[in-house]
Amino acid sequence: MPDMMNPDKIIKTKKIGLFDSGIGGFSVLSELFKIIPEAQIYYYSDDANAPYGPKTDEFITERSITITNELMSQGVELIVVACNTATASSIDLLRETFPKMIFVGVEPYLNAYYQIPEGQEKKMMVLTTESTGKSERFKRLKERLDPKSMIDHYSLTNLARLIENYYYHSETNTDFDLRVEEELSFLKDHHYSFAILGCTHYPLINKKIESLLNLKTISPCAHVALRVKELIHSKDHVTESTDEFFQFLSSTNNHWIQKSRKSFLGPFKGK
Ligand code: DGL
């Protein structure tokens, strides 16, 4: 879900920044492209430091501040922290440090349990990185949205890294399927009906997770994109044109490059 701590301010901008430890933010990006095609997107992948899951809050916060400065230097007026881990550790401090910037974070969609009608099978779990799972922000969110502890929580040590390496660095790992299966195998016998994906890397392989665990996955990414749309669209901000504007920066390849949206998102579609 989008964290809703943003000011009720509507801004007119087409310049939006996004960042993640790597390619996880693509799950938000693809939703943004669908509903705000005119957006000019600057995407920062901190792949030199991925995964964030095992890192300390201090480290992730320092990276988040550096990346925010870089995105602001491109003139963005809204930043999507397209990473549950960075949202959990850093978004409060980002808002304090950059009071004029609008930040939209990503948090596990824990509302889902109570949205499923009574009587329907809804044994549910939420999957996060280690860092998100340990964070005070996640604990508070869970207490608030799941006061009866109906949703089981598991932190996954390796899944984000596996996805990052396989899809982004094209690691020649023919064992990818096997390793994902190993990582999730302890969940098989629990017979969950739903898994809330609390890391933006996970929706990139939602179909795989669904078939391995025989359940449905729940991702907040479409809701996050909607929240961005609410914040940037005012009544008189109407544009028909679809720019193909998409800039990409990674911390391993330190210069902004123009990418075609289609070619860049292509490899991740339907995984
Ligand atoms: N995709 C990020 C998240 O949503 C980070 C995963 C990682 O780098 O460990 O938490």
PDB file of C-alpha atoms and ligand atoms in Angstrom:
ATOM      1  CA  MET A   1       0.000   0.000   0.000  1.00  0.00           C
ATOM      2  CA  PRO A   2       1.142   3.573  -0.428  1.00  0.00           C
ATOM      3  CA  ASP A   3       2.054   5.159   2.865  1.00  0.00           C
ATOM      4  CA  MET A   4      -0.391   8.005   3.278  1.00  0.00           C
ATOM      5  CA  MET A   5       1.681  10.508   5.219  1.00  0.00           C
ATOM      6  CA  ASN A   6       1.882  12.912   2.320  1.00  0.00           C
ATOM      7  CA  PRO A   7       0.552  16.411   2.494  1.00  0.00           C
ATOM      8  CA  ASP A   8      -2.815  16.900   0.826  1.00  0.00           C
ATOM      9  CA  LYS A   9      -1.171  18.980  -1.778  1.00  0.00           C
ATOM     10  CA  ILE A  10      -1.695  18.566  -5.485  1.00  0.00           C
ATOM     11  CA  ILE A  11       1.267  19.380  -7.641  1.00  0.00           C
ATOM     12  CA  LYS A  12       1.538  19.722 -11.353  1.00  0.00           C
ATOM     13  CA  THR A  13       4.508  17.810 -12.523  1.00  0.00           C
ATOM     14  CA  LYS A  14       5.439  15.242 -15.057  1.00  0.00           C
ATOM     15  CA  LYS A  15       8.843  14.677 -13.516  1.00  0.00           C
ATOM     16  CA  ILE A  16       8.771  11.798 -11.105  1.00  0.00           C
ATOM     17  CA  GLY A  17      11.703  10.075  -9.455  1.00  0.00           C
ATOM     18  CA  LEU A  18      11.700   6.453  -8.344  1.00  0.00           C
ATOM     19  CA  PHE A  19      14.319   4.458  -6.556  1.00  0.00           C
ATOM     20  CA  ASP A  20      14.954   0.988  -5.271  1.00  0.00           C
ATOM     21  CA  SER A  21      17.953  -1.135  -4.334  1.00  0.00           C
ATOM     22  CA  GLY A  22      17.761  -2.449  -7.881  1.00  0.00           C
ATOM     23  CA  ILE A  23      15.016  -3.526 -10.244  1.00  0.00           C
ATOM     24  CA  GLY A  24      12.321  -4.128  -7.616  1.00  0.00           C
ATOM     25  CA  GLY A  25      10.877  -0.681  -8.320  1.00  0.00           C
ATOM     26  CA  PHE A  26       9.987  -1.887 -11.797  1.00  0.00           C
ATOM     27  CA  SER A  27       6.886  -3.453 -10.327  1.00  0.00           C
ATOM     28  CA  VAL A  28       5.746   0.073  -9.378  1.00  0.00           C
ATOM     29  CA  LEU A  29       7.127   1.569 -12.575  1.00  0.00           C
ATOM     30  CA  SER A  30       5.068  -0.677 -14.825  1.00  0.00           C
ATOM     31  CA  GLU A  31       1.892   0.399 -12.987  1.00  0.00           C
ATOM     32  CA  LEU A  32       2.864   4.063 -13.287  1.00  0.00           C
ATOM     33  CA  PHE A  33       3.383   3.709 -17.020  1.00  0.00           C
ATOM     34  CA  LYS A  34      -0.093   2.229 -17.362  1.00  0.00           C
ATOM     35  CA  ILE A  35      -1.952   5.021 -15.620  1.00  0.00           C
ATOM     36  CA  ILE A  36       0.325   8.062 -16.046  1.00  0.00           C
ATOM     37  CA  PRO A  37       1.803   7.536 -19.494  1.00  0.00           C
ATOM     38  CA  GLU A  38       2.759  11.194 -19.757  1.00  0.00           C
ATOM     39  CA  ALA A  39       5.024  11.010 -16.704  1.00  0.00           C
ATOM     40  CA  GLN A  40       8.679  11.706 -17.190  1.00  0.00           C
ATOM     41  CA  ILE A  41      10.370   9.123 -15.071  1.00  0.00           C
ATOM     42  CA  TYR A  42      13.836   9.169 -13.542  1.00  0.00           C
ATOM     43  CA  TYR A  43      14.606   5.760 -12.095  1.00  0.00           C
ATOM     44  CA  TYR A  44      17.588   5.205  -9.798  1.00  0.00           C
ATOM     45  CA  SER A  45      18.676   1.630  -9.241  1.00  0.00           C
ATOM     46  CA  ASP A  46      21.129   1.362  -6.360  1.00  0.00           C
ATOM     47  CA  ASP A  47      22.375  -1.919  -7.693  1.00  0.00           C
ATOM     48  CA  ALA A  48      25.924  -1.431  -6.435  1.00  0.00           C
ATOM     49  CA  ASN A  49      24.401  -1.827  -2.962  1.00  0.00           C
ATOM     50  CA  ALA A  50      21.618  -4.348  -3.561  1.00  0.00           C
ATOM     51  CA  PRO A  51      20.145  -6.081  -1.737  1.00  0.00           C
ATOM     52  CA  TYR A  52      19.123  -3.684   1.030  1.00  0.00           C
ATOM     53  CA  GLY A  53      17.482  -6.470   3.052  1.00  0.00           C
ATOM     54  CA  PRO A  54      20.560  -7.399   5.132  1.00  0.00           C
ATOM     55  CA  LYS A  55      21.859  -3.794   5.416  1.00  0.00           C
ATOM     56  CA  THR A  56      21.581  -1.514   8.450  1.00  0.00           C
ATOM     57  CA  ASP A  57      19.039   1.309   8.708  1.00  0.00           C
ATOM     58  CA  GLU A  58      21.905   3.812   8.824  1.00  0.00           C
ATOM     59  CA  PHE A  59      23.328   2.542   5.562  1.00  0.00           C
ATOM     60  CA  ILE A  60      19.976   2.482   3.749  1.00  0.00           C
ATOM     61  CA  THR A  61      19.113   5.958   5.031  1.00  0.00           C
ATOM     62  CA  GLU A  62      22.438   7.349   3.867  1.00  0.00           C
ATOM     63  CA  ARG A  63      21.886   5.832   0.424  1.00  0.00           C
ATOM     64  CA  SER A  64      18.298   7.135   0.306  1.00  0.00           C
ATOM     65  CA  ILE A  65      19.499  10.676   1.037  1.00  0.00           C
ATOM     66  CA  THR A  66      22.222  10.488  -1.620  1.00  0.00           C
ATOM     67  CA  ILE A  67      19.766   9.146  -4.192  1.00  0.00           C
ATOM     68  CA  THR A  68      17.173  11.791  -3.312  1.00  0.00           C
ATOM     69  CA  ASN A  69      19.774  14.492  -3.944  1.00  0.00           C
ATOM     70  CA  GLU A  70      20.615  12.910  -7.297  1.00  0.00           C
ATOM     71  CA  LEU A  71      16.946  12.710  -8.318  1.00  0.00           C
ATOM     72  CA  MET A  72      16.341  16.290  -7.178  1.00  0.00           C
ATOM     73  CA  SER A  73      19.229  17.446  -9.330  1.00  0.00           C
ATOM     74  CA  GLN A  74      17.173  16.166 -12.291  1.00  0.00           C
ATOM     75  CA  GLY A  75      14.278  18.410 -11.265  1.00  0.00           C
ATOM     76  CA  VAL A  76      11.846  15.773 -10.022  1.00  0.00           C
ATOM     77  CA  GLU A  77       9.064  17.061  -7.785  1.00  0.00           C
ATOM     78  CA  LEU A  78       7.825  13.792  -6.378  1.00  0.00           C
ATOM     79  CA  ILE A  79       9.831  10.739  -5.384  1.00  0.00           C
ATOM     80  CA  VAL A  80       8.463   7.239  -5.092  1.00  0.00           C
ATOM     81  CA  VAL A  81      10.491   5.235  -2.620  1.00  0.00           C
ATOM     82  CA  ALA A  82       9.734   2.110  -4.642  1.00  0.00           C
ATOM     83  CA  CYS A  83      11.190  -0.138  -2.002  1.00  0.00           C
ATOM     84  CA  ASN A  84       9.522  -1.430   1.155  1.00  0.00           C
ATOM     85  CA  THR A  85      12.894  -1.718   2.891  1.00  0.00           C
ATOM     86  CA  ALA A  86      13.930   1.893   2.223  1.00  0.00           C
ATOM     87  CA  THR A  87      10.428   3.106   3.105  1.00  0.00           C
ATOM     88  CA  ALA A  88      10.589   1.265   6.432  1.00  0.00           C
ATOM     89  CA  SER A  89      14.021   2.539   7.391  1.00  0.00           C
ATOM     90  CA  SER A  90      14.211   5.969   5.848  1.00  0.00           C
ATOM     91  CA  ILE A  91      11.022   7.677   4.740  1.00  0.00           C
ATOM     92  CA  ASP A  92      10.461   9.622   7.977  1.00  0.00           C
ATOM     93  CA  LEU A  93      13.973  10.996   7.857  1.00  0.00           C
ATOM     94  CA  LEU A  94      13.705  11.756   4.147  1.00  0.00           C
ATOM     95  CA  ARG A  95      10.611  13.847   4.809  1.00  0.00           C
ATOM     96  CA  GLU A  96      12.374  15.693   7.616  1.00  0.00           C
ATOM     97  CA  THR A  97      15.501  16.268   5.533  1.00  0.00           C
ATOM     98  CA  PHE A  98      13.678  17.357   2.363  1.00  0.00           C
ATOM     99  CA  PRO A  99      10.521  19.090   3.614  1.00  0.00           C
ATOM    100  CA  LYS A 100       9.609  20.477   0.180  1.00  0.00           C
ATOM    101  CA  MET A 101       9.782  17.135  -1.606  1.00  0.00           C
ATOM    102  CA  ILE A 102       6.779  14.850  -1.803  1.00  0.00           C
ATOM    103  CA  PHE A 103       7.635  11.240  -1.030  1.00  0.00           C
ATOM    104  CA  VAL A 104       5.354   8.285  -1.698  1.00  0.00           C
ATOM    105  CA  GLY A 105       6.513   5.100  -0.014  1.00  0.00           C
ATOM    106  CA  VAL A 106       5.567   1.460  -0.447  1.00  0.00           C
ATOM    107  CA  GLU A 107       4.336  -0.695   2.409  1.00  0.00           C
ATOM    108  CA  PRO A 108       2.946  -4.233   2.541  1.00  0.00           C
ATOM    109  CA  TYR A 109      -0.770  -4.229   1.711  1.00  0.00           C
ATOM    110  CA  LEU A 110      -1.945  -5.514   5.079  1.00  0.00           C
ATOM    111  CA  ASN A 111      -5.460  -4.121   4.592  1.00  0.00           C
ATOM    112  CA  ALA A 112      -6.067  -7.024   2.241  1.00  0.00           C
ATOM    113  CA  TYR A 113      -7.034  -9.519   4.947  1.00  0.00           C
ATOM    114  CA  TYR A 114      -9.979  -7.489   6.166  1.00  0.00           C
ATOM    115  CA  GLN A 115     -11.132  -6.754   2.614  1.00  0.00           C
ATOM    116  CA  ILE A 116     -11.791 -10.418   1.881  1.00  0.00           C
ATOM    117  CA  PRO A 117     -15.367 -11.331   2.753  1.00  0.00           C
ATOM    118  CA  GLU A 118     -16.038 -13.503   5.801  1.00  0.00           C
ATOM    119  CA  GLY A 119     -16.658 -17.101   4.917  1.00  0.00           C
ATOM    120  CA  GLN A 120     -14.047 -17.126   2.185  1.00  0.00           C
ATOM    121  CA  GLU A 121     -10.847 -19.090   2.730  1.00  0.00           C
ATOM    122  CA  LYS A 122      -8.229 -16.459   3.516  1.00  0.00           C
ATOM    123  CA  LYS A 123      -5.272 -17.935   5.337  1.00  0.00           C
ATOM    124  CA  MET A 124      -2.723 -15.223   4.666  1.00  0.00           C
ATOM    125  CA  MET A 125       0.926 -14.397   5.109  1.00  0.00           C
ATOM    126  CA  VAL A 126       3.104 -11.399   4.398  1.00  0.00           C
ATOM    127  CA  LEU A 127       6.608 -11.827   2.985  1.00  0.00           C
ATOM    128  CA  THR A 128       9.249  -9.140   3.536  1.00  0.00           C
ATOM    129  CA  THR A 129      13.001  -8.641   3.553  1.00  0.00           C
ATOM    130  CA  GLU A 130      14.824  -9.063   6.867  1.00  0.00           C
ATOM    131  CA  SER A 131      15.276  -5.338   7.322  1.00  0.00           C
ATOM    132  CA  THR A 132      11.606  -4.519   6.710  1.00  0.00           C
ATOM    133  CA  GLY A 133      10.541  -7.350   9.019  1.00  0.00           C
ATOM    134  CA  LYS A 134      12.670  -6.019  11.873  1.00  0.00           C
ATOM    135  CA  SER A 135      11.668  -2.395  11.412  1.00  0.00           C
ATOM    136  CA  GLU A 136       9.608  -0.464  13.915  1.00  0.00           C
ATOM    137  CA  ARG A 137       7.561   0.949  11.039  1.00  0.00           C
ATOM    138  CA  PHE A 138       6.473  -2.509   9.882  1.00  0.00           C
ATOM    139  CA  LYS A 139       5.706  -3.599  13.464  1.00  0.00           C
ATOM    140  CA  ARG A 140       3.540  -0.507  13.985  1.00  0.00           C
ATOM    141  CA  LEU A 141       1.787  -1.020  10.636  1.00  0.00           C
ATOM    142  CA  LYS A 142       1.069  -4.661  11.499  1.00  0.00           C
ATOM    143  CA  GLU A 143      -0.302  -3.770  14.942  1.00  0.00           C
ATOM    144  CA  ARG A 144      -2.505  -1.085  13.423  1.00  0.00           C
ATOM    145  CA  LEU A 145      -3.857  -2.925  10.371  1.00  0.00           C
ATOM    146  CA  ASP A 146      -3.801  -6.464  11.725  1.00  0.00           C
ATOM    147  CA  PRO A 147      -4.554  -6.027  15.422  1.00  0.00           C
ATOM    148  CA  LYS A 148      -5.728  -9.637  15.794  1.00  0.00           C
ATOM    149  CA  SER A 149      -2.555 -10.998  14.180  1.00  0.00           C
ATOM    150  CA  MET A 150      -4.420 -12.891  11.518  1.00  0.00           C
ATOM    151  CA  ILE A 151      -1.601 -12.493   8.995  1.00  0.00           C
ATOM    152  CA  ASP A 152       1.552 -14.554   9.546  1.00  0.00           C
ATOM    153  CA  HIS A 153       4.837 -12.847   8.770  1.00  0.00           C
ATOM    154  CA  TYR A 154       8.015 -14.288   7.274  1.00  0.00           C
ATOM    155  CA  SER A 155      11.251 -12.551   6.345  1.00  0.00           C
ATOM    156  CA  LEU A 156      13.010 -14.025   3.328  1.00  0.00           C
ATOM    157  CA  THR A 157      16.783 -13.847   3.317  1.00  0.00           C
ATOM    158  CA  ASN A 158      17.621 -14.445  -0.322  1.00  0.00           C
ATOM    159  CA  LEU A 159      14.662 -13.922  -2.605  1.00  0.00           C
ATOM    160  CA  ALA A 160      15.261 -10.268  -3.577  1.00  0.00           C
ATOM    161  CA  ARG A 161      18.925 -11.004  -4.306  1.00  0.00           C
ATOM    162  CA  LEU A 162      18.048 -14.033  -6.428  1.00  0.00           C
ATOM    163  CA  ILE A 163      15.581 -12.002  -8.502  1.00  0.00           C
ATOM    164  CA  GLU A 164      17.985  -9.093  -8.852  1.00  0.00           C
ATOM    165  CA  ASN A 165      20.852 -11.267 -10.012  1.00  0.00           C
ATOM    166  CA  TYR A 166      18.847 -13.377 -12.380  1.00  0.00           C
ATOM    167  CA  TYR A 167      16.729 -10.775 -14.151  1.00  0.00           C
ATOM    168  CA  TYR A 168      18.929  -7.721 -13.989  1.00  0.00           C
ATOM    169  CA  HIS A 169      22.488  -8.945 -14.066  1.00  0.00           C
ATOM    170  CA  SER A 170      21.428 -11.876 -16.229  1.00  0.00           C
ATOM    171  CA  GLU A 171      23.414 -14.119 -13.944  1.00  0.00           C
ATOM    172  CA  THR A 172      23.818 -17.375 -15.769  1.00  0.00           C
ATOM    173  CA  ASN A 173      22.118 -19.345 -13.128  1.00  0.00           C
ATOM    174  CA  THR A 174      20.206 -22.195 -14.638  1.00  0.00           C
ATOM    175  CA  ASP A 175      19.213 -23.123 -11.097  1.00  0.00           C
ATOM    176  CA  PHE A 176      17.097 -20.002 -10.618  1.00  0.00           C
ATOM    177  CA  ASP A 177      13.810 -21.912 -10.444  1.00  0.00           C
ATOM    178  CA  LEU A 178      15.322 -24.422  -8.081  1.00  0.00           C
ATOM    179  CA  ARG A 179      16.752 -21.758  -5.801  1.00  0.00           C
ATOM    180  CA  VAL A 180      13.462 -19.867  -5.643  1.00  0.00           C
ATOM    181  CA  GLU A 181      11.761 -23.151  -4.818  1.00  0.00           C
ATOM    182  CA  GLU A 182      14.293 -23.840  -2.042  1.00  0.00           C
ATOM    183  CA  GLU A 183      13.833 -20.354  -0.612  1.00  0.00           C
ATOM    184  CA  LEU A 184      10.059 -20.803  -0.440  1.00  0.00           C
ATOM    185  CA  SER A 185       9.890 -24.521   0.334  1.00  0.00           C
ATOM    186  CA  PHE A 186       9.366 -24.070   4.084  1.00  0.00           C
ATOM    187  CA  LEU A 187       6.053 -22.357   3.276  1.00  0.00           C
ATOM    188  CA  LYS A 188       4.601 -25.135   1.170  1.00  0.00           C
ATOM    189  CA  ASP A 189       2.979 -27.180   3.905  1.00  0.00           C
ATOM    190  CA  HIS A 190       1.250 -24.209   5.476  1.00  0.00           C
ATOM    191  CA  HIS A 191      -1.380 -24.096   2.738  1.00  0.00           C
ATOM    192  CA  TYR A 192      -1.849 -20.358   2.621  1.00  0.00           C
ATOM    193  CA  SER A 193      -4.489 -18.935   0.293  1.00  0.00           C
ATOM    194  CA  PHE A 194      -2.801 -15.544  -0.066  1.00  0.00           C
ATOM    195  CA  ALA A 195       0.678 -14.050   0.149  1.00  0.00           C
ATOM    196  CA  ILE A 196       1.105 -10.295   0.548  1.00  0.00           C
ATOM    197  CA  LEU A 197       4.296  -9.354  -1.270  1.00  0.00           C
ATOM    198  CA  GLY A 198       6.135  -6.951   1.032  1.00  0.00           C
ATOM    199  CA  CYS A 199       9.128  -6.340  -1.212  1.00  0.00           C
ATOM    200  CA  THR A 200       8.899  -4.784  -4.656  1.00  0.00           C
ATOM    201  CA  HIS A 201      11.180  -7.427  -6.133  1.00  0.00           C
ATOM    202  CA  TYR A 202       8.658 -10.175  -5.384  1.00  0.00           C
ATOM    203  CA  PRO A 203       5.863  -9.092  -7.797  1.00  0.00           C
ATOM    204  CA  LEU A 204       8.379  -9.524 -10.620  1.00  0.00           C
ATOM    205  CA  ILE A 205       7.971 -13.275 -10.082  1.00  0.00           C
ATOM    206  CA  ASN A 206       4.418 -13.291  -8.757  1.00  0.00           C
ATOM    207  CA  LYS A 207       3.300 -16.035 -11.146  1.00  0.00           C
ATOM    208  CA  LYS A 208       6.146 -18.269 -10.026  1.00  0.00           C
ATOM    209  CA  ILE A 209       5.329 -17.689  -6.350  1.00  0.00           C
ATOM    210  CA  GLU A 210       1.659 -18.406  -7.016  1.00  0.00           C
ATOM    211  CA  SER A 211       2.301 -21.678  -8.767  1.00  0.00           C
ATOM    212  CA  LEU A 212       4.938 -22.884  -6.286  1.00  0.00           C
ATOM    213  CA  LEU A 213       2.797 -22.208  -3.248  1.00  0.00           C
ATOM    214  CA  ASN A 214      -0.601 -22.672  -4.855  1.00  0.00           C
ATOM    215  CA  LEU A 215      -1.991 -19.342  -3.696  1.00  0.00           C
ATOM    216  CA  LYS A 216      -2.787 -15.831  -4.857  1.00  0.00           C
ATOM    217  CA  THR A 217      -0.350 -12.982  -4.354  1.00  0.00           C
ATOM    218  CA  ILE A 218      -1.269  -9.440  -3.334  1.00  0.00           C
ATOM    219  CA  SER A 219       0.881  -6.514  -4.396  1.00  0.00           C
ATOM    220  CA  PRO A 220       0.515  -2.846  -3.450  1.00  0.00           C
ATOM    221  CA  CYS A 221       2.058  -1.509  -6.646  1.00  0.00           C
ATOM    222  CA  ALA A 222      -1.132  -0.507  -8.473  1.00  0.00           C
ATOM    223  CA  HIS A 223      -2.312   1.343  -5.348  1.00  0.00           C
ATOM    224  CA  VAL A 224       0.982   3.182  -5.121  1.00  0.00           C
ATOM    225  CA  ALA A 225       0.663   4.293  -8.746  1.00  0.00           C
ATOM    226  CA  LEU A 226      -2.880   5.506  -8.066  1.00  0.00           C
ATOM    227  CA  ARG A 227      -1.681   7.506  -5.099  1.00  0.00           C
ATOM    228  CA  VAL A 228       0.958   9.168  -7.281  1.00  0.00           C
ATOM    229  CA  LYS A 229      -1.685   9.968  -9.856  1.00  0.00           C
ATOM    230  CA  GLU A 230      -3.904  11.548  -7.196  1.00  0.00           C
ATOM    231  CA  LEU A 231      -1.033  13.710  -6.033  1.00  0.00           C
ATOM    232  CA  ILE A 232       0.139  14.976  -9.382  1.00  0.00           C
ATOM    233  CA  HIS A 233      -3.057  15.460 -11.306  1.00  0.00           C
ATOM    234  CA  SER A 234      -5.067  18.576 -10.909  1.00  0.00           C
ATOM    235  CA  LYS A 235      -8.170  19.205 -12.965  1.00  0.00           C
ATOM    236  CA  ASP A 236      -6.388  21.471 -15.383  1.00  0.00           C
ATOM    237  CA  HIS A 237      -3.425  19.208 -15.826  1.00  0.00           C
ATOM    238  CA  VAL A 238      -4.550  17.314 -18.855  1.00  0.00           C
ATOM    239  CA  THR A 239      -2.204  15.982 -21.382  1.00  0.00           C
ATOM    240  CA  GLU A 240      -2.966  13.723 -24.246  1.00  0.00           C
ATOM    241  CA  SER A 241       0.530  13.039 -25.361  1.00  0.00           C
ATOM    242  CA  THR A 242       2.550  10.044 -24.345  1.00  0.00           C
ATOM    243  CA  ASP A 243       6.173  10.962 -24.161  1.00  0.00           C
ATOM    244  CA  GLU A 244       8.570   8.114 -24.282  1.00  0.00           C
ATOM    245  CA  PHE A 245      10.634   9.823 -21.633  1.00  0.00           C
ATOM    246  CA  PHE A 246      12.409   7.445 -19.303  1.00  0.00           C
ATOM    247  CA  GLN A 247      15.821   8.039 -17.758  1.00  0.00           C
ATOM    248  CA  PHE A 248      17.692   5.362 -15.910  1.00  0.00           C
ATOM    249  CA  LEU A 249      20.612   5.627 -13.539  1.00  0.00           C
ATOM    250  CA  SER A 250      22.336   2.889 -11.642  1.00  0.00           C
ATOM    251  CA  SER A 251      24.993   3.195  -9.000  1.00  0.00           C
ATOM    252  CA  THR A 252      27.172   0.739 -10.909  1.00  0.00           C
ATOM    253  CA  ASN A 253      26.813   2.757 -14.108  1.00  0.00           C
ATOM    254  CA  ASN A 254      26.953   6.301 -12.968  1.00  0.00           C
ATOM    255  CA  HIS A 255      25.400   8.321 -15.769  1.00  0.00           C
ATOM    256  CA  TRP A 256      21.792   8.930 -16.707  1.00  0.00           C
ATOM    257  CA  ILE A 257      20.750   7.192 -19.876  1.00  0.00           C
ATOM    258  CA  GLN A 258      17.605   7.431 -21.933  1.00  0.00           C
ATOM    259  CA  LYS A 259      15.904   4.067 -22.207  1.00  0.00           C
ATOM    260  CA  SER A 260      12.973   2.933 -24.234  1.00  0.00           C
ATOM    261  CA  ARG A 261      10.204   1.895 -21.891  1.00  0.00           C
ATOM    262  CA  LYS A 262       9.180  -1.120 -23.865  1.00  0.00           C
ATOM    263  CA  SER A 263      12.592  -2.640 -24.309  1.00  0.00           C
ATOM    264  CA  PHE A 264      13.480  -2.006 -20.717  1.00  0.00           C
ATOM    265  CA  LEU A 265      10.368  -3.455 -19.124  1.00  0.00           C
ATOM    266  CA  GLY A 266      10.004  -6.259 -21.593  1.00  0.00           C
ATOM    267  CA  PRO A 267      12.145  -8.838 -19.840  1.00  0.00           C
ATOM    268  CA  PHE A 268      10.172  -8.542 -16.632  1.00  0.00           C
ATOM    269  CA  LYS A 269       6.691  -8.825 -18.023  1.00  0.00           C
ATOM    270  CA  GLY A 270       4.712 -11.822 -16.952  1.00  0.00           C
ATOM    271  CA  LYS A 271       7.485 -13.416 -14.886  1.00  0.00           C
TER     272      LYS A 271
HETATM  273  N1  DGL B   1      12.807  -4.145  -3.461  1.00  0.00           N
HETATM  274  C1  DGL B   1      13.139  -3.726  -2.145  1.00  0.00           C
HETATM  275  C2  DGL B   1      11.988  -3.863  -1.181  1.00  0.00           C
HETATM  276  O1  DGL B   1      10.867  -3.633  -1.569  1.00  0.00           O
HETATM  277  C3  DGL B   1      14.506  -4.112  -1.641  1.00  0.00           C
HETATM  278  C4  DGL B   1      14.869  -5.547  -1.576  1.00  0.00           C
HETATM  279  C5  DGL B   1      16.308  -5.697  -1.178  1.00  0.00           C
HETATM  280  O2  DGL B   1      17.123  -4.998  -1.750  1.00  0.00           O
HETATM  281  O3  DGL B   1      16.585  -6.476  -0.256  1.00  0.00           O
HETATM  282  O4  DGL B   1      12.153  -4.115  -0.016  1.00  0.00           O
END
